[in-house]
PDB file of C-alpha atoms in Angstrom:
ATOM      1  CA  UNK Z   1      -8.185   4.186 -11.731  1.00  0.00           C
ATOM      2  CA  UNK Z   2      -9.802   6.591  -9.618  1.00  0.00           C
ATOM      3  CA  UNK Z   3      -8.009   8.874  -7.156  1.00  0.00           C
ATOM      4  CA  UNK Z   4      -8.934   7.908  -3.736  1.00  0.00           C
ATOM      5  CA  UNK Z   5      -9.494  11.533  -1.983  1.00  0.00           C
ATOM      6  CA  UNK Z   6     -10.206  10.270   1.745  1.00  0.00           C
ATOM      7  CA  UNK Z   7      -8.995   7.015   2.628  1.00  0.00           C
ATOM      8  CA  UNK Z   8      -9.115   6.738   6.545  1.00  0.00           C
ATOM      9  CA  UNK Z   9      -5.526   6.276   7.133  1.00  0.00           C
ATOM     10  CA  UNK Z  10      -2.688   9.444   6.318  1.00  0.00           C
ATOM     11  CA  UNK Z  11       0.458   7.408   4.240  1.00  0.00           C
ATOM     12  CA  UNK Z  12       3.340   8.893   4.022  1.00  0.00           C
ATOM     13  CA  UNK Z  13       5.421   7.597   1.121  1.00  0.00           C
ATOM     14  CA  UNK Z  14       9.337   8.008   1.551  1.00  0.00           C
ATOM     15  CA  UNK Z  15      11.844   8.458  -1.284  1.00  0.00           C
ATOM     16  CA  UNK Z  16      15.701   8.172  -0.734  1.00  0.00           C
ATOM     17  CA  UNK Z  17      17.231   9.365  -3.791  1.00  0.00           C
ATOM     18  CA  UNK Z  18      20.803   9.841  -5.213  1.00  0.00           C
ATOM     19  CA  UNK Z  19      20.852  10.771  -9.073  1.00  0.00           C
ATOM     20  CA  UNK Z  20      17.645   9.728  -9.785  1.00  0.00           C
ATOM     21  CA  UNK Z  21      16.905  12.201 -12.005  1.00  0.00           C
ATOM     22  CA  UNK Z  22      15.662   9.558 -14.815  1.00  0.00           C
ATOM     23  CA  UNK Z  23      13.630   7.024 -12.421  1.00  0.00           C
ATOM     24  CA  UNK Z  24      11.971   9.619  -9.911  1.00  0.00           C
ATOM     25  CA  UNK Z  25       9.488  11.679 -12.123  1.00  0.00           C
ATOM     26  CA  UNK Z  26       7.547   8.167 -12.985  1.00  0.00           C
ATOM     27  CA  UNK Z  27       8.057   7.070  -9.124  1.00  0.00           C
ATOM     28  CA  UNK Z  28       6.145  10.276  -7.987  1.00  0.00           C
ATOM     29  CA  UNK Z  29       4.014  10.415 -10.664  1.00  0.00           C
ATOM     30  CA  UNK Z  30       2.386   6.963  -9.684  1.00  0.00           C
ATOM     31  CA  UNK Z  31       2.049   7.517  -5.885  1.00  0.00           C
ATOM     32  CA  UNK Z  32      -0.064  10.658  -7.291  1.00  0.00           C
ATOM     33  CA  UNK Z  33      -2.460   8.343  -8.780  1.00  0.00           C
ATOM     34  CA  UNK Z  34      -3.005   6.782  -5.784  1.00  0.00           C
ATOM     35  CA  UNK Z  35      -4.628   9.123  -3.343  1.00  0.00           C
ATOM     36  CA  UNK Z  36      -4.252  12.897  -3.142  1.00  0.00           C
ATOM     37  CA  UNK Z  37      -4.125  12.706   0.390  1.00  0.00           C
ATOM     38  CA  UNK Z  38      -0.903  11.339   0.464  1.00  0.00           C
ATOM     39  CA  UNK Z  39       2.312  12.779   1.466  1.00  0.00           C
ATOM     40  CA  UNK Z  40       5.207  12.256  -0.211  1.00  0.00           C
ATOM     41  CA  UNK Z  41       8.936  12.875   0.890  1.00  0.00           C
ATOM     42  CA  UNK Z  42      12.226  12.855  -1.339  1.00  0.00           C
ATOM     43  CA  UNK Z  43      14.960  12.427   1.067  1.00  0.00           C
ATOM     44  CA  UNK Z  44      18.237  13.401  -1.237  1.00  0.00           C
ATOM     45  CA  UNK Z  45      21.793  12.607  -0.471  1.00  0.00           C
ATOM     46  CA  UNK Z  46      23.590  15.056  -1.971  1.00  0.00           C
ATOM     47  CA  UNK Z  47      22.258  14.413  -5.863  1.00  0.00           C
ATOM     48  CA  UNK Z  48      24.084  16.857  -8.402  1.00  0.00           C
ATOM     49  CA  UNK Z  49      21.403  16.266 -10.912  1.00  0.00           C
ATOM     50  CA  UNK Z  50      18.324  17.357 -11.631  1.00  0.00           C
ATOM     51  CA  UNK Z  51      16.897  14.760  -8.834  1.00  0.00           C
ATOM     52  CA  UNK Z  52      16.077  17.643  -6.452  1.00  0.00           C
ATOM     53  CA  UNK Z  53      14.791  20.439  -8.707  1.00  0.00           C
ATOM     54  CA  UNK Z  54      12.591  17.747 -10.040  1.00  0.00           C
ATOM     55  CA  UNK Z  55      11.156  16.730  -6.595  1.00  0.00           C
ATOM     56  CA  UNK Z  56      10.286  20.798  -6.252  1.00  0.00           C
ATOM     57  CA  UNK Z  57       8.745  21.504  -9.123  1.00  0.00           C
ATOM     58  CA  UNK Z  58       6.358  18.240  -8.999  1.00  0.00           C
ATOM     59  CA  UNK Z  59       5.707  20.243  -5.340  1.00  0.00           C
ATOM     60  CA  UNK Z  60       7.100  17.525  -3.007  1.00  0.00           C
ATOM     61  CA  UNK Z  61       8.650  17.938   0.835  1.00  0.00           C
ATOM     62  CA  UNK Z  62      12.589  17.644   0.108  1.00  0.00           C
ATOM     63  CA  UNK Z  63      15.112  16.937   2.520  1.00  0.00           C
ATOM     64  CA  UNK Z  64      18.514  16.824   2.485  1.00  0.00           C
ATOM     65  CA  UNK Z  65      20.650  14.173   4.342  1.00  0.00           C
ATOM     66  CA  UNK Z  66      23.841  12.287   4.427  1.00  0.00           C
ATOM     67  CA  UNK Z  67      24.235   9.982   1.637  1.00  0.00           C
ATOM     68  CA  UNK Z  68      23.056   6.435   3.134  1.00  0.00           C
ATOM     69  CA  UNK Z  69      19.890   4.819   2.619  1.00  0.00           C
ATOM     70  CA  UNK Z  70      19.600   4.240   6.488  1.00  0.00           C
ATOM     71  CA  UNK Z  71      20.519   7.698   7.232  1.00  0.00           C
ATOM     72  CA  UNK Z  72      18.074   8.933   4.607  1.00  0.00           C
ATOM     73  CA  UNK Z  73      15.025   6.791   5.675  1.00  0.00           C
ATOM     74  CA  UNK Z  74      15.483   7.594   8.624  1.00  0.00           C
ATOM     75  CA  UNK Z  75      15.282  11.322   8.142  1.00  0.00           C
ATOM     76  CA  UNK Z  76      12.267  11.067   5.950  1.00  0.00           C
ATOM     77  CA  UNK Z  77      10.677   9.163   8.846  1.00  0.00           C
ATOM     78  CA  UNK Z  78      10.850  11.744  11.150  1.00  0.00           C
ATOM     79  CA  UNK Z  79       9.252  14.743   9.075  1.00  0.00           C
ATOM     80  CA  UNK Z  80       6.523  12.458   7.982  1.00  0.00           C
ATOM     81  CA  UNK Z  81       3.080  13.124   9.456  1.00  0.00           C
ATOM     82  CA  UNK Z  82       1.509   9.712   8.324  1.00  0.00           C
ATOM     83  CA  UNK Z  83       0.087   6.726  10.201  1.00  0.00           C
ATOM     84  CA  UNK Z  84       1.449   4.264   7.866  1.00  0.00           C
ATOM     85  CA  UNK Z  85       4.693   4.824   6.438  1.00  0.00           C
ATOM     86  CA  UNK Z  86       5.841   3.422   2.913  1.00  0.00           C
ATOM     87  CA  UNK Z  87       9.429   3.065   2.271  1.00  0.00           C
ATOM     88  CA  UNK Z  88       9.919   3.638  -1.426  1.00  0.00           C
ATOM     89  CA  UNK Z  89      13.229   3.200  -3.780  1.00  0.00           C
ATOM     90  CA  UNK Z  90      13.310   5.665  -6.506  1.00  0.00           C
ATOM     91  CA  UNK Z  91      13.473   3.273  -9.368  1.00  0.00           C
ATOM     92  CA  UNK Z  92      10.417   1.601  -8.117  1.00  0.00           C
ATOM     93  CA  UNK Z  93       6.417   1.974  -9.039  1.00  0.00           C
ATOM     94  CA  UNK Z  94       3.393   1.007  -6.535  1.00  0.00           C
ATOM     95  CA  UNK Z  95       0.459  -0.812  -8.183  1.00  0.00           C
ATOM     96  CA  UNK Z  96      -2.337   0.820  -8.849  1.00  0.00           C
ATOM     97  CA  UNK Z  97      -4.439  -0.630  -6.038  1.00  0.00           C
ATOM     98  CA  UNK Z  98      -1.875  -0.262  -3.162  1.00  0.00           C
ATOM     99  CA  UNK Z  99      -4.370   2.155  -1.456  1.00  0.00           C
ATOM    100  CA  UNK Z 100      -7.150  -0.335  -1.280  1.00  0.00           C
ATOM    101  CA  UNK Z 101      -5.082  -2.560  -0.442  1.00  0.00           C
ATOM    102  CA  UNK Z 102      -2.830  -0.831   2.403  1.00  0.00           C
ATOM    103  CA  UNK Z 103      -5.996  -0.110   3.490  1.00  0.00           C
ATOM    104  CA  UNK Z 104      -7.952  -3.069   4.068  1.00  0.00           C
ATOM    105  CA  UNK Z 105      -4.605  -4.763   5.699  1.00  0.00           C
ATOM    106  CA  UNK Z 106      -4.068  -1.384   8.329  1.00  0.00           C
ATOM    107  CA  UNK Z 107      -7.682  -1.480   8.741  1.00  0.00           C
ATOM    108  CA  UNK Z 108      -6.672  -4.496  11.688  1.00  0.00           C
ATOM    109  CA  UNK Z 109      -4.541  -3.370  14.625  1.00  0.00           C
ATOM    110  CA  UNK Z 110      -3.128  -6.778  14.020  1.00  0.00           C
ATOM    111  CA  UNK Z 111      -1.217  -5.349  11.256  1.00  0.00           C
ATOM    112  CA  UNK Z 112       2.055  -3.476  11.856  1.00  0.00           C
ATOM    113  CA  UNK Z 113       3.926  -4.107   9.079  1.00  0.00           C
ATOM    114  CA  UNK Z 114       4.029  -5.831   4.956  1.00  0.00           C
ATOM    115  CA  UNK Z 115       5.922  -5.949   1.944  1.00  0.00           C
ATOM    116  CA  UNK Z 116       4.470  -5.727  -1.578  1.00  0.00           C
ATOM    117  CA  UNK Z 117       5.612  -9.012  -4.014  1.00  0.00           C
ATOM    118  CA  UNK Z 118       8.606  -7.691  -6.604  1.00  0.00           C
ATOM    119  CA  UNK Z 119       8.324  -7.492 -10.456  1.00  0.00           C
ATOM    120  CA  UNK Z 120      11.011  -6.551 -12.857  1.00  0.00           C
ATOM    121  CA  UNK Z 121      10.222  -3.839 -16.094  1.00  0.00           C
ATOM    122  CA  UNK Z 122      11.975  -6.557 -18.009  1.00  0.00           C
ATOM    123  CA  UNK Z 123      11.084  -9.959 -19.197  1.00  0.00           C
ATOM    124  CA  UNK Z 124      13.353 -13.115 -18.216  1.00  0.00           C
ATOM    125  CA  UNK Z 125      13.118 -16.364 -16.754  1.00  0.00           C
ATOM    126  CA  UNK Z 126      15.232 -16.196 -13.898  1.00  0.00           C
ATOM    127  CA  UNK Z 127      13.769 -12.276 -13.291  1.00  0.00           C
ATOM    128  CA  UNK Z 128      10.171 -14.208 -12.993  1.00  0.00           C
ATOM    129  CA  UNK Z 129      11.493 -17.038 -10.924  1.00  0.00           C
ATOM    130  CA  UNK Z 130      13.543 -14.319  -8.769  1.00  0.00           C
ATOM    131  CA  UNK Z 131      10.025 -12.362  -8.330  1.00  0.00           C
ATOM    132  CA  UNK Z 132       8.035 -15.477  -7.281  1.00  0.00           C
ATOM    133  CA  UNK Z 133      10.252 -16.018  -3.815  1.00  0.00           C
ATOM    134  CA  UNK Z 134       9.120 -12.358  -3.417  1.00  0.00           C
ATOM    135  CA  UNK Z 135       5.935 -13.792  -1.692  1.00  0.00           C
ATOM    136  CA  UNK Z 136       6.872 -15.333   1.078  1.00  0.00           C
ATOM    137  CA  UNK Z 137       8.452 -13.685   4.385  1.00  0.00           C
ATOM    138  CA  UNK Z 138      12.045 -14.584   4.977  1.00  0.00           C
ATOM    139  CA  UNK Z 139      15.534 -12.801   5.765  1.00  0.00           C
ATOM    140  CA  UNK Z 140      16.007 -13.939   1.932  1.00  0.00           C
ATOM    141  CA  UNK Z 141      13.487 -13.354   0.013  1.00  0.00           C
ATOM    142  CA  UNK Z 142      12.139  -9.832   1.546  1.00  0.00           C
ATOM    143  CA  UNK Z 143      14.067  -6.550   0.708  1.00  0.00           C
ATOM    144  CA  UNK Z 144      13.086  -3.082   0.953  1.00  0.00           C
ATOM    145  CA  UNK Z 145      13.173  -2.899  -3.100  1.00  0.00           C
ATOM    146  CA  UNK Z 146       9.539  -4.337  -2.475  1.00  0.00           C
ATOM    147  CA  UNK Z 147       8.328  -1.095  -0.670  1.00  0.00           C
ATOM    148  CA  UNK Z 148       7.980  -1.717   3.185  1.00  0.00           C
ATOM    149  CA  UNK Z 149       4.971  -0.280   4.433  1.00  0.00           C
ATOM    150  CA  UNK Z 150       4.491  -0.018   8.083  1.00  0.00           C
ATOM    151  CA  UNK Z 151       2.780   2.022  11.295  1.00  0.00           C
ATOM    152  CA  UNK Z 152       4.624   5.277  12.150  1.00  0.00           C
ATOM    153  CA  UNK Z 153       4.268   3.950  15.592  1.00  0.00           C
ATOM    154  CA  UNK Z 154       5.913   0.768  14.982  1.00  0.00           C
ATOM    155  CA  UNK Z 155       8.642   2.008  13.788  1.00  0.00           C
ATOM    156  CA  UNK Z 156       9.712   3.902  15.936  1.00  0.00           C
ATOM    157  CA  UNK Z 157       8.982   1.467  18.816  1.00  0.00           C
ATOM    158  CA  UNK Z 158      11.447  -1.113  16.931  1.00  0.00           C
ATOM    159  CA  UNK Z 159      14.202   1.938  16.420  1.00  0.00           C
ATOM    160  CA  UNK Z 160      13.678   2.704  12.696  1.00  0.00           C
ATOM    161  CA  UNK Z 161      16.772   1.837  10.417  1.00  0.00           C
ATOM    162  CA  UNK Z 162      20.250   1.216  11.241  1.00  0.00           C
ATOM    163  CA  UNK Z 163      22.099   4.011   9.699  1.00  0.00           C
ATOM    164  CA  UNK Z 164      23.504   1.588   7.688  1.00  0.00           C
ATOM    165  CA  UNK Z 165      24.473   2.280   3.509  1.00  0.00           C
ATOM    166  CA  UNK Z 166      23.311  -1.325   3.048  1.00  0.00           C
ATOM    167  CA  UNK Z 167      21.238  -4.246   4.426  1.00  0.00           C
ATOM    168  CA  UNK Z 168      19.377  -1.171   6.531  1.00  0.00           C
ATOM    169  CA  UNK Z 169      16.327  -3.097   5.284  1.00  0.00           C
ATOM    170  CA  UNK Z 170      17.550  -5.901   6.354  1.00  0.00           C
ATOM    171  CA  UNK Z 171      18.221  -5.759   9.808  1.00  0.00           C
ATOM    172  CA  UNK Z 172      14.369  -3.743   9.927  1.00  0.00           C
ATOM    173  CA  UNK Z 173      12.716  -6.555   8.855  1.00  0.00           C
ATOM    174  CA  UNK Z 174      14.812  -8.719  11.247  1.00  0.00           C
ATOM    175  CA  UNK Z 175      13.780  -6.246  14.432  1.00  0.00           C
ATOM    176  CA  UNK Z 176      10.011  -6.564  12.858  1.00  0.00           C
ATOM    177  CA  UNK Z 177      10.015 -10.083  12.503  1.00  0.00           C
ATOM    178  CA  UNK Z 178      10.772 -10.831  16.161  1.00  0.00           C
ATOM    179  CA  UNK Z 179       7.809  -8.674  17.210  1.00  0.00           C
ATOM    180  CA  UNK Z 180       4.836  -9.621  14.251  1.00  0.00           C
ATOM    181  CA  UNK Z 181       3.938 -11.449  11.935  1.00  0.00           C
ATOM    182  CA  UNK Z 182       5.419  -9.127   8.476  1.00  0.00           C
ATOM    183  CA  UNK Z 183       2.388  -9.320   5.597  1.00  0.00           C
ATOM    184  CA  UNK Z 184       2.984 -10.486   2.191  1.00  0.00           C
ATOM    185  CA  UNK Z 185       0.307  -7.874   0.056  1.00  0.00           C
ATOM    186  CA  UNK Z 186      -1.330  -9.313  -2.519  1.00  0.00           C
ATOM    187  CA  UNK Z 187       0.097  -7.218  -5.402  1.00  0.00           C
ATOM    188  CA  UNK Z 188       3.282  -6.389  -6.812  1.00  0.00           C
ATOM    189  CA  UNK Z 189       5.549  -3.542  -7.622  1.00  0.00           C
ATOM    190  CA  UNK Z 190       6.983  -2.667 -10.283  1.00  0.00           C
ATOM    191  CA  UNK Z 191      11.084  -2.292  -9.924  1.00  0.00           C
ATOM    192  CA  UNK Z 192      14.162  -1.282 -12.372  1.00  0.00           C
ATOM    193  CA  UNK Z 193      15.918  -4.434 -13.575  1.00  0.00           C
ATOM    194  CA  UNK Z 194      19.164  -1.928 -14.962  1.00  0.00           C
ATOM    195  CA  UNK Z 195      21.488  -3.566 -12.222  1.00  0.00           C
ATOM    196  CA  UNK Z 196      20.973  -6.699 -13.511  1.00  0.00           C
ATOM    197  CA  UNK Z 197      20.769  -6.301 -17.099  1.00  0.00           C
ATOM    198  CA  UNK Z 198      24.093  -3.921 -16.875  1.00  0.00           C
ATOM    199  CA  UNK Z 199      25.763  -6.407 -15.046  1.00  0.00           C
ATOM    200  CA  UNK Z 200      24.190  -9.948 -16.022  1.00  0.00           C
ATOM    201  CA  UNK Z 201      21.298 -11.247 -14.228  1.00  0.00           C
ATOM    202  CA  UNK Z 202      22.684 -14.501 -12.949  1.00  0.00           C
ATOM    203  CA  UNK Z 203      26.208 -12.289 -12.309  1.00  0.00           C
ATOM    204  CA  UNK Z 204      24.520  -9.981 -10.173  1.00  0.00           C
ATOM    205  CA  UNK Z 205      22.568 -12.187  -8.485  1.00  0.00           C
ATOM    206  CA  UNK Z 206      25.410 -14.829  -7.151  1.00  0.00           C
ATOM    207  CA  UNK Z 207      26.561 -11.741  -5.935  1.00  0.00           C
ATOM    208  CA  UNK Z 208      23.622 -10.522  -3.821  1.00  0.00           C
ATOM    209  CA  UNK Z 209      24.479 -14.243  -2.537  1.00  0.00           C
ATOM    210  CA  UNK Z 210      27.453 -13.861  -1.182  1.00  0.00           C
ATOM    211  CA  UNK Z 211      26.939 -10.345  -0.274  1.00  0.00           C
ATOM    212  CA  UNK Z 212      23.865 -11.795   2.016  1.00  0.00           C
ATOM    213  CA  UNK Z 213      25.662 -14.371   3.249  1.00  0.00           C
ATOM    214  CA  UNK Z 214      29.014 -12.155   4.465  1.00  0.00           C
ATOM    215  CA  UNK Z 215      26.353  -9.680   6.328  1.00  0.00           C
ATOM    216  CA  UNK Z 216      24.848 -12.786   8.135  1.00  0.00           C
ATOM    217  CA  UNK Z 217      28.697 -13.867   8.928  1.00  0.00           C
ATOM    218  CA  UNK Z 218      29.006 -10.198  10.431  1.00  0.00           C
ATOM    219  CA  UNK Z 219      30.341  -8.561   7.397  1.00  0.00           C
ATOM    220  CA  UNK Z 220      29.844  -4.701   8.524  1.00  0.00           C
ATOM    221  CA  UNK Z 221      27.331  -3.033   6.233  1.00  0.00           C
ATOM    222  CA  UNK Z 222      30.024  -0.220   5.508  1.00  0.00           C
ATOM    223  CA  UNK Z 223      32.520  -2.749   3.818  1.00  0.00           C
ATOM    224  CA  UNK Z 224      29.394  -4.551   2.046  1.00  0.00           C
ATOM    225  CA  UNK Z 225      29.031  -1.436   1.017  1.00  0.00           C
ATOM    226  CA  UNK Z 226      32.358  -0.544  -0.063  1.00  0.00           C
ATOM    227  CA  UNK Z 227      32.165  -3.428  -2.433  1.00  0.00           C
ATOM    228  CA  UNK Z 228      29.008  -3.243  -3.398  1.00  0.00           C
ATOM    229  CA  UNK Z 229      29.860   0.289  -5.743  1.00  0.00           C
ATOM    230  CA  UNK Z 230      33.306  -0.754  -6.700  1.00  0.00           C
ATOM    231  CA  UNK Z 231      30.992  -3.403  -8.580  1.00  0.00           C
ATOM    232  CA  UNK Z 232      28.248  -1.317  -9.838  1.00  0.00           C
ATOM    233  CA  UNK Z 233      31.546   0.686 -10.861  1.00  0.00           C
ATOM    234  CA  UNK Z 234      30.067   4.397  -9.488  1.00  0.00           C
TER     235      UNK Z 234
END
């Protein structure tokens, strides 16, 4: 695919990272295909890898923050110099036509904010039937493992992220969706499935569940949180 080398809107894509030193050359290496126009920012939170020495050499904007992916979004927000930001996980690759696509929807002022549809780098059943739900807007079914692309001004008008270490997306889309209408693009990215696979896909999923349904309870983030490692046993 051709490298778009003018599209009419500046994206900013932002990277939180923590030991990503494995998932992040691939990451940056697709936005690259995308448009060379576009700026891309690796937020780190304190990796002890080669995550940040990586991020140099391919010639990105680092910056260093807290560990949190609230906290880090949030900083990457506010040295980007896009019109349209895209919220990006590490692990996680943008199709090859997200330009055209980010594009045409940004092109109306109607547009504020949208969410790519989720696929998995690993074939199962219940990964496809977890991917499908990916499509349509709801406090379930949309995460910020899809990529969340939105106006700069937009979000800062709804207060960014919570500095939250989890459900930050969350509670974004929650602000969002009392304001506009969030947009389901057409196309999917392309995320890790190692959390599931490490710690069995119907496991891991029963407990995104319960961890869902604690935070809508009023479960604080930081004990979600808390949990959530102790789990993922890091």
């Amino acid at each position: 695919m051709a490298v778009v080398k003018n599209p009419f809107m500046k994206l900013s894509v932002i990277i939180p990272t923590f030991q990503e030193e494995k998932a992040l050359p691939d990451c940056i290496r697709r936005v690259r295909l995308l448009s060379s126009g576009t700026e891309i920012i690796v937020v780190d939170g304190g990796s002890t890898d080669a995550t940040i020495d990586i991020a140099r050499r391919e010639g990105i904007i680092v910056c260093n923050s807290p560990r949190g992916r609230g906290i880090q979004l949030n900083a990457g927000a506010r040295h980007a110099a896009g019109d349209v930001l895209l919220f990006l996980h590490a692990d996680t690759l943008v199709p090859l036509d997200a330009i055209a696509i980010l594009e045409e929807y940004f092109h109306s002022e109607n547009t504020q904010i949208g969410t790519f549809r989720l696929a998995f780098d690993a074939k199962h059943p219940l990964l496809t039937f977890y991917s499908f739900w990916t499509r349509f807007d709801s406090v379930f079914t949309s995460f910020g493992d899809q990529g969340i692309a939105m106006r700069s001004a937009f979000f800062h008008h709804i207060g960014g992220f919570p500095d939250w270490p989890l459900f930050e997306d969350v509670l974004l889309l929650q602000r969002a969706r009392r304001r506009t209408q969030i947009h389901s693009f057409p196309s999917c990215v392309t995320t890790s499935a190692r959390r599931f696979l490490d710690q069995g896909i119907l496991r891991r999923q029963i407990h995104n569940g319960i961890a869902m349904m604690e935070y809508l309870l009023g479960v604080s983030p930081e004990h979600l949180a808390s949990q959530y490692e102790r789990e993922r046993g890091t």
